[in-house]
Amino acid sequence: MARPCLLLLLTILATLSPSATAEICSFWDKGCVDPLAQTAIPFKFDPLFLETMNFFYAFDADSQGKGQAPMIKTGFWIGYQASTNNSVININRTSEIAVRVGNLTGTPSGGNNGCDGVWGSSCSNDLKTYLQETILEYVQNADTYSNPLSNVIHSFRSTPPILPNCSPTLFEVQNIPVISFVSEDEDTKKAYVKTHGSPDDPWESWFIDDMSASDQAQQVAVGIIGRVPAETAPKPEKESEIQIEIVCARAPSQGTSSSDG
């Protein structure tokens, strides 16, 4: 008579085996994000990419986190069809994306992939111009360098930029991860593109202390994408040789956006 109970027990144990639980994403596992909220914002990255790309931003929440304070785990990645316009690869270049989350609320909408609706077109233009100028100066003066966007963004932590039409707290956040995702090779006329991400394999995830899920739902994530001549390329001479795009997202998403700006 005990045999049916034994079979039931074995069935339950099988469902709890490592192979069955491997797909569960723990809040504390930085290799994945189990999204409480997720959004994707389409944007263009001309002329290198032929199709529209998607900036994905997601977060999970733990009401107690460390001790009794709430905590957020957030992550991002880009989704795309990795079809590139190899005819525009005339020098070696590198493309990176930096993402800042926190200390910024608003409704993404309008130009510059939703960022104009968050802080106005004047701030968008100030930010893009300043990044072009600063990266150009960095590249021109550096004997050797890699990941130029990362180096410039991280310098803002100690010396925040003064942008007349933007909040002075724009870069006052706990963390600004930067990921390199394209390397262009002049010799082969090919672009080597990072595999697109997913909740199971985000490009980066990190924790934000003392933030509840409802508060995080009001926060805007800002993606800053830079395409810059690599160290092995001729030194750029003008700002227009530094390509900067920005994209703003909120999860759950509200409003509309466009790439015009």
Coordinates of C-alpha atoms in Angstrom, one line a residue:
M1 CA 0.0 0.0 0.0
A2 CA 3.0 2.3 0.5
R3 CA 4.1 2.0 -3.1
P4 CA 1.8 4.8 -4.5
C5 CA 3.0 7.2 -1.7
L6 CA 6.6 6.3 -2.6
L7 CA 6.0 7.0 -6.3
L8 CA 4.4 10.4 -5.4
L9 CA 7.4 11.2 -3.2
L10 CA 9.8 10.4 -6.0
T11 CA 7.9 12.5 -8.4
I12 CA 8.1 15.5 -6.0
L13 CA 11.8 15.0 -5.5
A14 CA 12.3 14.9 -9.3
T15 CA 10.7 18.3 -9.7
L16 CA 13.0 19.6 -7.1
S17 CA 16.2 18.2 -8.6
P18 CA 19.0 20.5 -9.7
S19 CA 18.1 20.1 -13.4
A20 CA 14.5 21.3 -12.7
T21 CA 15.5 24.2 -10.5
A22 CA 18.4 25.5 -12.6
E23 CA 16.2 27.9 -14.4
I24 CA 15.2 29.7 -11.2
C25 CA 16.9 33.0 -10.8
S26 CA 17.7 33.9 -7.2
F27 CA 17.6 37.6 -6.3
W28 CA 21.2 37.4 -5.2
D29 CA 22.4 35.8 -8.4
K30 CA 24.0 38.6 -10.5
G31 CA 24.1 36.4 -13.5
C32 CA 20.4 36.8 -14.2
V33 CA 17.4 39.0 -13.5
D34 CA 13.9 37.7 -12.7
P35 CA 12.1 40.8 -13.8
L36 CA 9.4 42.2 -11.6
A37 CA 9.2 44.9 -14.3
Q38 CA 10.9 45.0 -17.7
T39 CA 10.8 47.4 -20.7
A40 CA 12.4 47.6 -24.2
I41 CA 13.0 50.9 -26.0
P42 CA 13.7 50.7 -29.7
F43 CA 16.4 53.0 -31.1
K44 CA 18.6 53.5 -34.2
F45 CA 22.3 53.2 -34.2
D46 CA 23.1 54.4 -37.7
P47 CA 25.1 53.9 -39.8
L48 CA 26.7 50.7 -38.4
F49 CA 23.5 48.8 -37.6
L50 CA 21.0 48.2 -40.3
E51 CA 18.0 47.3 -38.1
T52 CA 16.5 48.9 -35.1
M53 CA 18.0 47.9 -31.8
N54 CA 16.2 47.5 -28.4
F55 CA 17.5 48.8 -25.1
F56 CA 16.2 46.4 -22.4
Y57 CA 16.0 47.5 -18.8
A58 CA 14.6 45.3 -16.0
F59 CA 14.6 45.1 -12.2
D60 CA 13.7 42.7 -9.4
A61 CA 13.0 43.6 -5.8
D62 CA 13.5 42.2 -2.3
S63 CA 11.4 44.0 0.4
Q64 CA 14.0 43.1 3.1
G65 CA 17.3 42.9 1.1
K66 CA 20.1 43.3 3.5
G67 CA 18.5 43.3 6.9
Q68 CA 15.2 45.1 6.9
A69 CA 15.9 47.7 4.2
P70 CA 14.4 47.1 0.7
M71 CA 16.7 46.4 -2.2
I72 CA 16.6 46.4 -6.0
K73 CA 18.5 44.3 -8.5
T74 CA 18.6 45.9 -11.9
G75 CA 20.0 44.8 -15.2
F76 CA 20.3 45.8 -18.8
W77 CA 21.2 44.4 -22.2
I78 CA 20.7 45.2 -25.9
G79 CA 18.6 43.1 -28.2
Y80 CA 19.3 43.2 -31.9
Q81 CA 19.7 41.4 -35.2
A82 CA 23.5 41.6 -35.5
S83 CA 23.4 42.8 -39.2
T84 CA 26.0 45.5 -39.7
N85 CA 26.7 47.8 -42.5
N86 CA 30.3 46.8 -43.1
S87 CA 30.7 49.4 -45.9
V88 CA 31.0 52.1 -43.2
I89 CA 33.9 50.3 -41.5
N90 CA 36.8 52.5 -42.7
I91 CA 38.9 52.6 -39.4
N92 CA 39.0 50.6 -36.2
R93 CA 36.3 51.6 -33.8
T94 CA 34.8 50.5 -30.5
S95 CA 31.3 50.9 -29.3
E96 CA 30.3 50.9 -25.6
I97 CA 27.1 51.4 -23.6
A98 CA 27.0 53.0 -20.2
V99 CA 23.8 52.8 -18.0
R100 CA 22.9 55.0 -15.1
V101 CA 19.8 54.2 -12.9
G102 CA 18.6 56.1 -9.9
N103 CA 18.1 59.7 -8.8
L104 CA 16.1 60.5 -11.9
T105 CA 12.3 60.4 -12.4
G106 CA 10.1 61.4 -15.3
T107 CA 8.2 60.0 -18.3
P108 CA 10.3 59.0 -21.3
S109 CA 8.8 60.5 -24.4
G110 CA 9.8 62.5 -27.5
G111 CA 13.1 62.8 -29.2
N112 CA 16.5 61.4 -28.3
N113 CA 14.8 58.0 -27.7
G114 CA 12.6 59.3 -24.9
C115 CA 15.2 61.4 -23.1
D116 CA 13.7 64.7 -24.2
G117 CA 10.6 64.0 -22.3
V118 CA 12.6 63.3 -19.1
W119 CA 14.8 66.4 -19.0
G120 CA 14.2 68.4 -22.1
S121 CA 15.9 68.6 -25.5
S122 CA 18.4 71.2 -24.3
C123 CA 19.8 68.8 -21.7
S124 CA 19.9 66.0 -24.2
N125 CA 21.9 68.2 -26.6
D126 CA 24.2 69.5 -23.8
L127 CA 24.9 65.9 -22.6
K128 CA 25.7 64.6 -26.1
T129 CA 27.9 67.6 -27.0
Y130 CA 29.8 67.4 -23.7
L131 CA 30.5 63.7 -24.1
Q132 CA 31.7 64.3 -27.7
E133 CA 34.0 67.1 -26.6
T134 CA 35.3 65.2 -23.5
I135 CA 35.9 61.9 -25.3
L136 CA 37.7 63.7 -28.2
E137 CA 40.0 65.5 -25.7
Y138 CA 40.7 62.2 -23.9
V139 CA 41.5 60.3 -27.1
Q140 CA 43.7 63.0 -28.5
N141 CA 45.7 63.3 -25.4
A142 CA 46.1 59.7 -24.4
D143 CA 49.2 57.8 -25.5
T144 CA 47.3 54.5 -25.1
Y145 CA 43.7 53.8 -24.2
S146 CA 40.9 51.3 -24.3
N147 CA 37.2 51.7 -23.6
P148 CA 37.2 55.5 -23.9
L149 CA 33.5 56.0 -23.0
S150 CA 34.1 54.0 -19.8
N151 CA 37.1 56.1 -18.8
V152 CA 35.3 59.4 -19.4
I153 CA 32.1 58.3 -17.6
H154 CA 34.0 57.1 -14.6
S155 CA 35.9 60.4 -14.4
F156 CA 32.5 62.0 -13.8
R157 CA 32.3 60.3 -10.4
S158 CA 35.2 62.5 -9.0
T159 CA 34.6 65.5 -11.3
P160 CA 30.9 65.8 -12.2
P161 CA 30.3 67.7 -15.4
I162 CA 28.5 71.1 -15.3
L163 CA 25.8 71.0 -17.9
P164 CA 23.8 74.3 -18.0
N165 CA 20.5 72.6 -18.9
C166 CA 20.8 69.4 -16.9
S167 CA 20.5 68.5 -13.2
P168 CA 23.8 68.7 -11.3
T169 CA 23.0 65.3 -9.9
L170 CA 22.9 63.6 -13.3
F171 CA 25.8 61.3 -12.5
E172 CA 25.3 61.0 -8.8
V173 CA 24.3 57.4 -8.7
Q174 CA 25.7 54.3 -6.9
N175 CA 27.0 52.6 -10.0
I176 CA 27.4 53.3 -13.8
P177 CA 28.4 50.1 -15.5
V178 CA 29.9 50.3 -19.0
I179 CA 30.0 47.4 -21.5
S180 CA 31.9 47.2 -24.8
F181 CA 29.7 45.5 -27.4
V182 CA 31.2 46.2 -30.8
S183 CA 34.7 46.1 -32.2
E184 CA 35.1 47.2 -35.8
D185 CA 38.1 45.9 -37.8
E186 CA 39.3 48.0 -40.7
D187 CA 41.4 45.1 -42.2
T188 CA 38.6 42.5 -42.3
K189 CA 35.8 45.1 -42.8
K190 CA 33.9 43.3 -40.1
A191 CA 32.2 44.3 -36.9
Y192 CA 32.5 41.8 -34.0
V193 CA 29.3 42.2 -32.0
K194 CA 28.6 41.0 -28.5
T195 CA 25.8 38.4 -28.2
H196 CA 22.5 40.0 -27.4
G197 CA 21.4 39.6 -23.8
S198 CA 18.3 38.4 -22.0
P199 CA 16.9 38.1 -18.4
D200 CA 18.8 34.8 -18.1
D201 CA 22.0 36.5 -19.4
P202 CA 22.0 40.3 -18.9
W203 CA 25.0 42.3 -19.9
E204 CA 25.3 43.7 -16.4
S205 CA 23.3 43.5 -13.2
W206 CA 23.8 45.3 -9.9
F207 CA 22.1 46.1 -6.6
I208 CA 20.6 49.3 -5.4
D209 CA 20.3 49.8 -1.7
D210 CA 17.3 51.3 0.2
M211 CA 15.0 51.3 -2.8
S212 CA 11.5 49.8 -2.9
A213 CA 9.8 48.3 -6.0
S214 CA 7.3 51.2 -6.1
D215 CA 10.0 53.8 -5.9
Q216 CA 12.1 52.0 -8.6
A217 CA 9.1 52.0 -10.9
Q218 CA 9.4 55.8 -11.0
Q219 CA 13.1 55.8 -11.8
V220 CA 14.4 56.4 -15.4
A221 CA 17.3 54.3 -16.7
V222 CA 19.5 56.2 -19.1
G223 CA 21.6 54.3 -21.7
I224 CA 24.6 56.3 -23.2
I225 CA 26.0 54.7 -26.3
G226 CA 29.3 55.8 -27.8
R227 CA 31.1 54.8 -31.1
V228 CA 34.7 56.0 -31.0
P229 CA 37.9 55.5 -33.0
A230 CA 40.0 52.8 -31.4
E231 CA 43.5 53.3 -30.1
T232 CA 44.9 51.7 -33.4
A233 CA 43.0 54.2 -35.6
P234 CA 44.1 57.7 -36.6
K235 CA 43.4 60.3 -33.9
P236 CA 40.0 62.0 -34.4
E237 CA 40.2 65.7 -35.2
K238 CA 36.6 66.9 -34.5
E239 CA 33.6 66.1 -32.3
S240 CA 31.6 64.8 -35.2
E241 CA 33.9 61.7 -35.4
I242 CA 32.6 60.7 -31.9
Q243 CA 29.1 59.2 -32.2
I244 CA 26.9 59.5 -29.1
E245 CA 23.3 58.2 -28.7
I246 CA 21.1 58.3 -25.6
V247 CA 18.0 56.3 -24.7
C248 CA 15.8 56.6 -21.7
A249 CA 13.5 53.9 -20.3
R250 CA 11.2 53.3 -17.3
A251 CA 9.8 49.9 -16.2
P252 CA 6.9 49.4 -16.4
S253 CA 7.1 51.6 -19.5
Q254 CA 4.8 54.6 -20.1
G255 CA 4.8 57.3 -22.8
T256 CA 6.4 57.2 -26.2
S257 CA 9.8 57.9 -27.7
S258 CA 11.5 58.5 -31.0
S259 CA 15.1 58.7 -32.2
D260 CA 14.8 62.2 -33.5
G261 CA 16.8 64.7 -31.6

